[in-house]
Amino acid sequence: MSRERLAALHAANAFDAAPLRSVMHRLHVPFDELTGTTGCEHRLLTSVQARHRVALVGISGSGKTSVTESVLGPTVEGLAPIPVSVSVESPDIATHPVAFAGHVVALVRRWVSAGLPREAGRVARLRDRPGATSQRFTIAPSWLGAKLELGTELRQATADEPVSSGERLEQAAQLLAIIEAHDLLPVLVLDDTDRWLNLSWQPDSEAARAAFFGRVVRVLAEDLATAAIVAVHPTYLRDPNYRAAAGFLDTTIRIPALAGPAAVHRVLARRAGLALDEPEDAALSGLLDPGAVALLFEQYRAVPDLRQRILQVMHVALTLAVDERAEVIREGHVRAALTETVIDPD
């Protein structure tokens, strides 16, 4: 029976280290529950509701995106999250306020177009083609689809292409004001800034950080006056360019580290329970050796990267266990997985 349950976990890709955004809020175990405090998810929610611009601090893979998706997810009413991913866009978006504002407008324009009946049908047909995945297409968020009049007003507001820099900033501010007029609080989410300021397409990452924190973040506060969540790598805290932007980031929240093996087990049990459609407190019963969990925690304690040090390793360990038709994922499977897993030391 255990062998079949392990196979079911594997078939369901239960420990996928990079799940779709749309399911992250279900997979996430709140750090507030794991720590018995209110310093993470609860504080983030109250901060954005107060229109704060929040620096969410943690290394890549520590759980910043999962926390954000949990707090701003579809079950939370009154918020309109606007994810602004720039890691695959022009470098200017990270360094020039006008380019950033134009990117926000273009993003909303694509959402509105995808929501129109004719365009939405075309996107659906493309998405359903063999080999297509939902990640290849821009899908309008649920808060936009629930309000027809909002979509119409945003379409009208994005119809004209601004000429001057001031007009671009005004157009972005107008979009946010329209969203708020429909009893929704817009929240700009920049959850890849812990990575994109150091990518190879930024030939001078220090200058990029100076421009982003000195100019773009200032625009978020002074011109757009919007709530925002900005992913911040811990090394940025020592950066004078980041420190200079402190007056424009109202709140700093650090992603807490898991305290021990029990927390690691809880994270894995949530995913196993959803994959097997079982209560999470019983989903891993008899399937995971305590020594395997302890080893996962030791790896995580060295570098608190949930994605690479726990989920990615666990996925490989599960694969190894299934391949040898084992009844339990043991410490040996985790050790073998560590030799096969490329782990970024961050």
mmCIF file of C-alpha atoms in Angstrom:
data_model
loop_
_atom_site.group_PDB
_atom_site.id
_atom_site.type_symbol
_atom_site.label_atom_id
_atom_site.label_comp_id
_atom_site.label_asym_id
_atom_site.label_seq_id
_atom_site.Cartn_x
_atom_site.Cartn_y
_atom_site.Cartn_z
ATOM 1 C CA MET A 1 0.000 0.000 0.000
ATOM 2 C CA SER A 2 2.827 2.428 0.868
ATOM 3 C CA ARG A 3 4.465 1.725 -2.462
ATOM 4 C CA GLU A 4 1.282 2.695 -4.302
ATOM 5 C CA ARG A 5 0.920 5.885 -2.241
ATOM 6 C CA LEU A 6 4.494 6.914 -3.018
ATOM 7 C CA ALA A 7 3.783 6.308 -6.686
ATOM 8 C CA ALA A 8 0.674 8.497 -6.410
ATOM 9 C CA LEU A 9 2.726 11.288 -4.836
ATOM 10 C CA HIS A 10 5.216 11.021 -7.668
ATOM 11 C CA ALA A 11 2.513 11.007 -10.350
ATOM 12 C CA ALA A 12 0.962 14.112 -8.802
ATOM 13 C CA ASN A 13 4.359 15.877 -8.713
ATOM 14 C CA ALA A 14 3.602 16.569 -5.064
ATOM 15 C CA PHE A 15 6.938 18.170 -4.249
ATOM 16 C CA ASP A 16 7.220 20.337 -7.343
ATOM 17 C CA ALA A 17 9.744 23.036 -6.494
ATOM 18 C CA ALA A 18 8.260 25.514 -8.982
ATOM 19 C CA PRO A 19 4.456 25.188 -9.015
ATOM 20 C CA LEU A 20 2.145 27.539 -10.864
ATOM 21 C CA ARG A 21 1.324 30.795 -9.087
ATOM 22 C CA SER A 22 -2.348 29.912 -9.187
ATOM 23 C CA VAL A 23 -1.882 27.053 -6.691
ATOM 24 C CA MET A 24 0.805 28.500 -4.423
ATOM 25 C CA HIS A 25 -1.704 29.845 -1.902
ATOM 26 C CA ARG A 26 -3.012 26.307 -1.363
ATOM 27 C CA LEU A 27 0.425 24.743 -0.998
ATOM 28 C CA HIS A 28 1.814 27.329 1.396
ATOM 29 C CA VAL A 29 1.982 26.610 5.124
ATOM 30 C CA PRO A 30 1.987 30.075 6.742
ATOM 31 C CA PHE A 31 5.153 30.896 8.622
ATOM 32 C CA ASP A 32 2.911 32.500 11.245
ATOM 33 C CA GLU A 33 1.473 29.039 11.957
ATOM 34 C CA LEU A 34 4.901 27.406 12.018
ATOM 35 C CA THR A 35 6.368 30.011 14.359
ATOM 36 C CA GLY A 36 3.294 30.789 16.468
ATOM 37 C CA THR A 37 3.716 34.517 15.768
ATOM 38 C CA THR A 38 2.100 37.203 13.584
ATOM 39 C CA GLY A 39 5.295 38.672 12.165
ATOM 40 C CA CYS A 40 5.093 37.384 8.606
ATOM 41 C CA GLU A 41 1.808 36.806 6.758
ATOM 42 C CA HIS A 42 -0.363 38.769 9.191
ATOM 43 C CA ARG A 43 2.016 41.706 9.250
ATOM 44 C CA LEU A 44 2.320 41.681 5.470
ATOM 45 C CA LEU A 45 -1.465 41.759 5.058
ATOM 46 C CA THR A 46 -1.978 44.612 7.525
ATOM 47 C CA SER A 47 0.906 46.528 5.962
ATOM 48 C CA VAL A 48 -0.443 46.435 2.405
ATOM 49 C CA GLN A 49 -3.926 47.238 3.682
ATOM 50 C CA ALA A 50 -2.336 50.352 5.201
ATOM 51 C CA ARG A 51 -0.853 51.181 1.759
ATOM 52 C CA HIS A 52 2.687 50.507 2.869
ATOM 53 C CA ARG A 53 5.507 49.672 0.511
ATOM 54 C CA VAL A 54 6.979 46.544 2.021
ATOM 55 C CA ALA A 55 10.489 45.180 1.677
ATOM 56 C CA LEU A 56 10.063 41.406 1.947
ATOM 57 C CA VAL A 57 13.516 40.117 2.834
ATOM 58 C CA GLY A 58 14.788 36.620 2.112
ATOM 59 C CA ILE A 59 17.147 34.724 -0.146
ATOM 60 C CA SER A 60 15.904 33.283 -3.410
ATOM 61 C CA GLY A 61 13.810 30.215 -2.667
ATOM 62 C CA SER A 62 13.121 31.122 0.965
ATOM 63 C CA GLY A 63 9.370 31.457 0.396
ATOM 64 C CA LYS A 64 8.781 35.116 -0.480
ATOM 65 C CA THR A 65 6.574 34.363 -3.486
ATOM 66 C CA SER A 66 4.581 31.747 -1.572
ATOM 67 C CA VAL A 67 4.024 34.195 1.284
ATOM 68 C CA THR A 68 2.900 36.884 -1.138
ATOM 69 C CA GLU A 69 0.561 34.555 -3.024
ATOM 70 C CA SER A 70 -0.920 33.363 0.269
ATOM 71 C CA VAL A 71 -1.536 36.882 1.559
ATOM 72 C CA LEU A 72 -2.831 38.297 -1.741
ATOM 73 C CA GLY A 73 -4.443 35.115 -3.021
ATOM 74 C CA PRO A 74 -7.924 34.706 -4.509
ATOM 75 C CA THR A 75 -9.500 34.019 -1.121
ATOM 76 C CA VAL A 76 -8.539 37.512 0.141
ATOM 77 C CA GLU A 77 -11.165 40.115 -0.727
ATOM 78 C CA GLY A 78 -10.602 43.779 -1.459
ATOM 79 C CA LEU A 79 -7.072 43.482 -2.854
ATOM 80 C CA ALA A 80 -5.947 43.743 -6.466
ATOM 81 C CA PRO A 81 -2.430 42.320 -6.724
ATOM 82 C CA ILE A 82 -0.496 43.389 -9.812
ATOM 83 C CA PRO A 83 2.554 41.142 -10.258
ATOM 84 C CA VAL A 84 5.260 43.039 -12.113
ATOM 85 C CA SER A 85 7.859 40.541 -13.266
ATOM 86 C CA VAL A 86 10.725 42.195 -15.078
ATOM 87 C CA SER A 87 13.299 39.408 -15.199
ATOM 88 C CA VAL A 88 12.472 38.669 -18.855
ATOM 89 C CA GLU A 89 11.838 42.258 -19.859
ATOM 90 C CA SER A 90 14.031 45.186 -20.884
ATOM 91 C CA PRO A 91 16.643 46.257 -18.297
ATOM 92 C CA ASP A 92 15.242 49.789 -18.549
ATOM 93 C CA ILE A 93 12.172 48.672 -16.635
ATOM 94 C CA ALA A 94 14.316 48.059 -13.560
ATOM 95 C CA THR A 95 16.158 51.363 -13.754
ATOM 96 C CA HIS A 96 13.928 54.021 -15.346
ATOM 97 C CA PRO A 97 10.690 55.125 -13.646
ATOM 98 C CA VAL A 98 8.981 56.011 -16.924
ATOM 99 C CA ALA A 99 9.817 52.613 -18.445
ATOM 100 C CA PHE A 100 8.579 50.936 -15.273
ATOM 101 C CA ALA A 101 5.289 52.863 -15.364
ATOM 102 C CA GLY A 102 4.880 52.014 -19.048
ATOM 103 C CA HIS A 103 5.464 48.349 -18.241
ATOM 104 C CA VAL A 104 2.674 48.423 -15.637
ATOM 105 C CA VAL A 105 0.321 50.003 -18.168
ATOM 106 C CA ALA A 106 1.250 47.462 -20.838
ATOM 107 C CA LEU A 107 0.674 44.637 -18.379
ATOM 108 C CA VAL A 108 -2.822 45.853 -17.511
ATOM 109 C CA ARG A 109 -3.541 46.414 -21.205
ATOM 110 C CA ARG A 110 -2.681 42.766 -21.943
ATOM 111 C CA TRP A 111 -4.907 41.606 -19.102
ATOM 112 C CA VAL A 112 -7.823 43.650 -20.363
ATOM 113 C CA SER A 113 -7.310 42.412 -23.937
ATOM 114 C CA ALA A 114 -7.186 38.804 -22.726
ATOM 115 C CA GLY A 115 -10.450 39.418 -20.904
ATOM 116 C CA LEU A 116 -12.340 40.570 -23.991
ATOM 117 C CA PRO A 117 -14.586 37.811 -25.392
ATOM 118 C CA ARG A 118 -12.932 37.614 -28.824
ATOM 119 C CA GLU A 119 -9.364 37.819 -27.514
ATOM 120 C CA ALA A 120 -10.054 35.514 -24.584
ATOM 121 C CA GLY A 121 -11.340 32.883 -27.001
ATOM 122 C CA ARG A 122 -8.178 33.145 -29.088
ATOM 123 C CA VAL A 123 -5.966 32.791 -26.018
ATOM 124 C CA ALA A 124 -7.974 29.772 -24.857
ATOM 125 C CA ARG A 125 -7.586 28.089 -28.244
ATOM 126 C CA LEU A 126 -3.846 28.670 -28.204
ATOM 127 C CA ARG A 127 -3.563 27.443 -24.644
ATOM 128 C CA ASP A 128 -5.426 24.230 -25.486
ATOM 129 C CA ARG A 129 -3.182 23.340 -28.397
ATOM 130 C CA PRO A 130 -1.054 20.192 -27.946
ATOM 131 C CA GLY A 131 2.094 21.004 -26.010
ATOM 132 C CA ALA A 132 0.843 24.390 -24.806
ATOM 133 C CA THR A 133 1.081 25.327 -21.121
ATOM 134 C CA SER A 134 -0.871 27.934 -19.199
ATOM 135 C CA GLN A 135 2.354 29.695 -18.228
ATOM 136 C CA ARG A 136 2.902 30.847 -21.813
ATOM 137 C CA PHE A 137 -0.073 33.172 -21.795
ATOM 138 C CA THR A 138 -0.993 36.241 -19.795
ATOM 139 C CA ILE A 139 -4.177 35.476 -17.913
ATOM 140 C CA ALA A 140 -6.232 38.288 -16.385
ATOM 141 C CA PRO A 141 -6.399 38.078 -12.585
ATOM 142 C CA SER A 142 -9.616 37.063 -10.869
ATOM 143 C CA TRP A 143 -10.198 40.519 -9.416
ATOM 144 C CA LEU A 144 -10.383 41.965 -12.933
ATOM 145 C CA GLY A 145 -12.621 39.267 -14.360
ATOM 146 C CA ALA A 146 -15.154 39.725 -11.555
ATOM 147 C CA LYS A 147 -15.878 43.342 -12.484
ATOM 148 C CA LEU A 148 -17.002 43.974 -16.066
ATOM 149 C CA GLU A 149 -17.220 47.750 -15.674
ATOM 150 C CA LEU A 150 -13.677 47.847 -14.295
ATOM 151 C CA GLY A 151 -12.355 46.069 -17.368
ATOM 152 C CA THR A 152 -14.173 48.517 -19.639
ATOM 153 C CA GLU A 153 -12.766 51.550 -17.833
ATOM 154 C CA LEU A 154 -9.240 50.161 -17.842
ATOM 155 C CA ARG A 155 -9.512 49.421 -21.574
ATOM 156 C CA GLN A 156 -10.484 53.020 -22.235
ATOM 157 C CA ALA A 157 -7.691 54.342 -20.021
ATOM 158 C CA THR A 158 -5.052 52.282 -21.813
ATOM 159 C CA ALA A 159 -6.309 52.950 -25.348
ATOM 160 C CA ASP A 160 -4.072 55.958 -25.983
ATOM 161 C CA GLU A 161 -0.305 55.750 -26.143
ATOM 162 C CA PRO A 162 1.212 58.555 -24.015
ATOM 163 C CA VAL A 163 3.795 60.817 -25.630
ATOM 164 C CA SER A 164 5.651 62.474 -22.780
ATOM 165 C CA SER A 165 7.251 60.954 -19.695
ATOM 166 C CA GLY A 166 4.825 62.808 -17.464
ATOM 167 C CA GLU A 167 1.872 61.393 -19.372
ATOM 168 C CA ARG A 168 3.194 57.843 -18.920
ATOM 169 C CA LEU A 169 3.395 58.305 -15.172
ATOM 170 C CA GLU A 170 -0.051 59.912 -15.109
ATOM 171 C CA GLN A 171 -1.541 57.026 -17.077
ATOM 172 C CA ALA A 172 -0.140 54.454 -14.641
ATOM 173 C CA ALA A 173 -1.465 56.473 -11.692
ATOM 174 C CA GLN A 174 -4.860 56.736 -13.408
ATOM 175 C CA LEU A 175 -5.090 52.962 -13.799
ATOM 176 C CA LEU A 176 -4.411 52.465 -10.102
ATOM 177 C CA ALA A 177 -7.017 55.099 -9.242
ATOM 178 C CA ILE A 178 -9.613 53.384 -11.449
ATOM 179 C CA ILE A 179 -8.984 50.063 -9.711
ATOM 180 C CA GLU A 180 -9.329 51.699 -6.309
ATOM 181 C CA ALA A 181 -12.574 53.410 -7.352
ATOM 182 C CA HIS A 182 -14.031 49.895 -7.639
ATOM 183 C CA ASP A 183 -13.321 49.193 -3.959
ATOM 184 C CA LEU A 184 -10.123 47.304 -4.686
ATOM 185 C CA LEU A 185 -6.736 48.192 -3.270
ATOM 186 C CA PRO A 186 -4.039 47.797 -5.949
ATOM 187 C CA VAL A 187 -0.805 46.214 -4.727
ATOM 188 C CA LEU A 188 2.227 46.173 -7.004
ATOM 189 C CA VAL A 189 4.200 42.968 -6.466
ATOM 190 C CA LEU A 190 7.849 42.885 -7.532
ATOM 191 C CA ASP A 191 8.812 39.439 -6.340
ATOM 192 C CA ASP A 192 11.833 38.797 -8.534
ATOM 193 C CA THR A 193 13.925 41.830 -7.566
ATOM 194 C CA ASP A 194 16.086 39.610 -5.358
ATOM 195 C CA ARG A 195 17.406 38.076 -8.588
ATOM 196 C CA TRP A 196 17.093 40.383 -11.553
ATOM 197 C CA LEU A 197 19.426 43.103 -10.325
ATOM 198 C CA ASN A 198 22.292 40.625 -10.512
ATOM 199 C CA LEU A 199 21.552 38.968 -13.853
ATOM 200 C CA SER A 200 23.998 38.998 -16.724
ATOM 201 C CA TRP A 201 21.863 41.420 -18.739
ATOM 202 C CA GLN A 202 22.577 44.024 -16.073
ATOM 203 C CA PRO A 203 26.228 44.832 -16.904
ATOM 204 C CA ASP A 204 26.513 47.072 -13.840
ATOM 205 C CA SER A 205 24.366 45.619 -11.083
ATOM 206 C CA GLU A 206 25.428 48.266 -8.573
ATOM 207 C CA ALA A 207 24.278 51.062 -10.885
ATOM 208 C CA ALA A 208 21.046 49.137 -11.521
ATOM 209 C CA ARG A 209 20.365 48.844 -7.801
ATOM 210 C CA ALA A 210 21.082 52.538 -7.352
ATOM 211 C CA ALA A 211 18.633 53.425 -10.125
ATOM 212 C CA PHE A 212 15.931 51.035 -8.938
ATOM 213 C CA PHE A 213 16.002 51.927 -5.261
ATOM 214 C CA GLY A 214 16.815 55.591 -5.851
ATOM 215 C CA ARG A 215 14.360 56.282 -8.678
ATOM 216 C CA VAL A 216 11.801 53.524 -9.278
ATOM 217 C CA VAL A 217 10.972 52.907 -5.616
ATOM 218 C CA ARG A 218 10.642 56.652 -5.114
ATOM 219 C CA VAL A 219 8.103 56.793 -7.946
ATOM 220 C CA LEU A 220 6.081 54.038 -6.256
ATOM 221 C CA ALA A 221 5.778 56.310 -3.238
ATOM 222 C CA GLU A 222 5.559 59.813 -4.667
ATOM 223 C CA ASP A 223 3.932 59.472 -8.091
ATOM 224 C CA LEU A 224 1.909 56.254 -7.903
ATOM 225 C CA ALA A 225 1.238 56.360 -4.147
ATOM 226 C CA THR A 226 0.513 52.657 -4.153
ATOM 227 C CA ALA A 227 0.957 49.741 -1.832
ATOM 228 C CA ALA A 228 3.755 47.489 -2.989
ATOM 229 C CA ILE A 229 5.712 44.386 -2.062
ATOM 230 C CA VAL A 230 9.341 44.388 -3.119
ATOM 231 C CA ALA A 231 11.425 41.226 -2.814
ATOM 232 C CA VAL A 232 14.771 42.101 -1.227
ATOM 233 C CA HIS A 233 17.807 39.871 -0.971
ATOM 234 C CA PRO A 234 19.453 40.106 2.492
ATOM 235 C CA THR A 235 22.680 41.359 0.930
ATOM 236 C CA TYR A 236 20.816 44.448 -0.270
ATOM 237 C CA LEU A 237 20.359 45.564 3.325
ATOM 238 C CA ARG A 238 24.044 46.500 3.419
ATOM 239 C CA ASP A 239 23.895 48.245 0.061
ATOM 240 C CA PRO A 240 24.050 52.051 0.409
ATOM 241 C CA ASN A 241 21.748 52.371 -2.590
ATOM 242 C CA TYR A 242 19.105 50.313 -0.816
ATOM 243 C CA ARG A 243 19.612 52.150 2.460
ATOM 244 C CA ALA A 244 19.092 55.441 0.658
ATOM 245 C CA ALA A 245 15.609 54.265 -0.324
ATOM 246 C CA ALA A 246 14.606 53.480 3.262
ATOM 247 C CA GLY A 247 12.303 56.484 3.413
ATOM 248 C CA PHE A 248 10.235 55.122 0.529
ATOM 249 C CA LEU A 249 9.882 51.578 1.919
ATOM 250 C CA ASP A 250 7.632 51.796 4.959
ATOM 251 C CA THR A 251 7.937 48.271 6.346
ATOM 252 C CA THR A 252 10.595 45.573 6.386
ATOM 253 C CA ILE A 253 9.528 41.959 6.916
ATOM 254 C CA ARG A 254 12.023 39.118 7.057
ATOM 255 C CA ILE A 255 11.049 35.623 5.967
ATOM 256 C CA PRO A 256 11.592 33.465 9.074
ATOM 257 C CA ALA A 257 13.543 30.225 8.940
ATOM 258 C CA LEU A 258 11.957 26.871 9.731
ATOM 259 C CA ALA A 259 12.836 25.985 13.320
ATOM 260 C CA GLY A 260 13.322 22.231 13.034
ATOM 261 C CA PRO A 261 12.481 18.916 11.376
ATOM 262 C CA ALA A 262 8.852 19.133 12.522
ATOM 263 C CA ALA A 263 8.358 22.282 10.444
ATOM 264 C CA VAL A 264 9.951 20.614 7.421
ATOM 265 C CA HIS A 265 7.598 17.661 7.856
ATOM 266 C CA ARG A 266 4.631 20.034 8.046
ATOM 267 C CA VAL A 267 5.616 21.720 4.766
ATOM 268 C CA LEU A 268 5.905 18.361 3.021
ATOM 269 C CA ALA A 269 2.723 17.005 4.611
ATOM 270 C CA ARG A 270 0.659 19.908 3.252
ATOM 271 C CA ARG A 271 1.675 19.019 -0.287
ATOM 272 C CA ALA A 272 1.263 15.280 0.262
ATOM 273 C CA GLY A 273 -2.213 15.787 1.713
ATOM 274 C CA LEU A 274 -3.339 17.808 -1.288
ATOM 275 C CA ALA A 275 -1.819 15.318 -3.737
ATOM 276 C CA LEU A 276 -3.412 12.291 -2.058
ATOM 277 C CA ASP A 277 -6.617 14.066 -1.015
ATOM 278 C CA GLU A 278 -5.961 13.055 2.587
ATOM 279 C CA PRO A 279 -5.679 14.951 5.877
ATOM 280 C CA GLU A 280 -2.172 16.380 5.951
ATOM 281 C CA ASP A 281 -1.466 15.056 9.437
ATOM 282 C CA ALA A 282 -1.787 11.513 8.056
ATOM 283 C CA ALA A 283 -0.659 11.926 4.441
ATOM 284 C CA LEU A 284 3.000 11.037 5.080
ATOM 285 C CA SER A 285 2.334 8.450 7.760
ATOM 286 C CA GLY A 286 4.591 5.465 7.086
ATOM 287 C CA LEU A 287 5.998 7.069 3.928
ATOM 288 C CA LEU A 288 8.850 9.240 5.203
ATOM 289 C CA ASP A 289 11.583 8.144 7.577
ATOM 290 C CA PRO A 290 12.403 10.640 10.389
ATOM 291 C CA GLY A 291 16.068 10.402 9.451
ATOM 292 C CA ALA A 292 15.240 11.678 5.964
ATOM 293 C CA VAL A 293 13.428 14.683 7.429
ATOM 294 C CA ALA A 294 16.307 15.386 9.799
ATOM 295 C CA LEU A 295 18.786 15.355 6.910
ATOM 296 C CA LEU A 296 16.589 17.699 4.879
ATOM 297 C CA PHE A 297 16.515 20.110 7.795
ATOM 298 C CA GLU A 298 20.293 19.991 8.184
ATOM 299 C CA GLN A 299 20.682 20.977 4.541
ATOM 300 C CA TYR A 300 18.102 23.723 4.928
ATOM 301 C CA ARG A 301 19.666 25.046 8.130
ATOM 302 C CA ALA A 302 22.923 25.666 6.234
ATOM 303 C CA VAL A 303 21.064 27.768 3.613
ATOM 304 C CA PRO A 304 17.342 28.436 4.289
ATOM 305 C CA ASP A 305 16.211 27.780 0.735
ATOM 306 C CA LEU A 306 12.903 25.901 0.781
ATOM 307 C CA ARG A 307 12.789 25.455 -2.964
ATOM 308 C CA GLN A 308 16.221 23.904 -3.510
ATOM 309 C CA ARG A 309 17.163 22.462 -0.130
ATOM 310 C CA ILE A 310 13.856 20.818 0.714
ATOM 311 C CA LEU A 311 11.423 20.560 -2.197
ATOM 312 C CA GLN A 312 13.860 19.914 -5.031
ATOM 313 C CA VAL A 313 15.822 17.365 -2.989
ATOM 314 C CA MET A 314 12.614 15.735 -1.781
ATOM 315 C CA HIS A 315 11.311 15.418 -5.342
ATOM 316 C CA VAL A 316 14.462 13.594 -6.413
ATOM 317 C CA ALA A 317 14.426 11.409 -3.282
ATOM 318 C CA LEU A 318 10.821 10.445 -4.013
ATOM 319 C CA THR A 319 11.755 9.560 -7.584
ATOM 320 C CA LEU A 320 14.595 7.345 -6.361
ATOM 321 C CA ALA A 321 12.312 5.612 -3.862
ATOM 322 C CA VAL A 322 9.669 4.946 -6.509
ATOM 323 C CA ASP A 323 12.249 3.684 -8.994
ATOM 324 C CA GLU A 324 13.491 1.056 -6.564
ATOM 325 C CA ARG A 325 9.932 0.212 -5.488
ATOM 326 C CA ALA A 326 10.625 1.159 -1.891
ATOM 327 C CA GLU A 327 7.908 1.392 0.751
ATOM 328 C CA VAL A 328 9.429 4.399 2.542
ATOM 329 C CA ILE A 329 11.550 7.430 1.606
ATOM 330 C CA ARG A 330 14.637 6.890 3.742
ATOM 331 C CA GLU A 331 17.660 8.945 4.697
ATOM 332 C CA GLY A 332 19.643 7.099 2.043
ATOM 333 C CA HIS A 333 17.284 8.337 -0.654
ATOM 334 C CA VAL A 334 17.825 11.912 0.507
ATOM 335 C CA ARG A 335 21.604 11.476 0.566
ATOM 336 C CA ALA A 336 21.529 10.073 -2.946
ATOM 337 C CA ALA A 337 19.271 12.923 -4.060
ATOM 338 C CA LEU A 338 21.759 15.450 -2.726
ATOM 339 C CA THR A 339 24.435 14.062 -5.014
ATOM 340 C CA GLU A 340 22.116 14.442 -8.010
ATOM 341 C CA THR A 341 20.771 17.882 -7.180
ATOM 342 C CA VAL A 342 22.512 21.055 -8.268
ATOM 343 C CA ILE A 343 22.184 23.421 -5.339
ATOM 344 C CA ASP A 344 22.917 27.113 -5.715
ATOM 345 C CA PRO A 345 24.873 28.281 -2.651
ATOM 346 C CA ASP A 346 23.164 31.703 -3.097
#
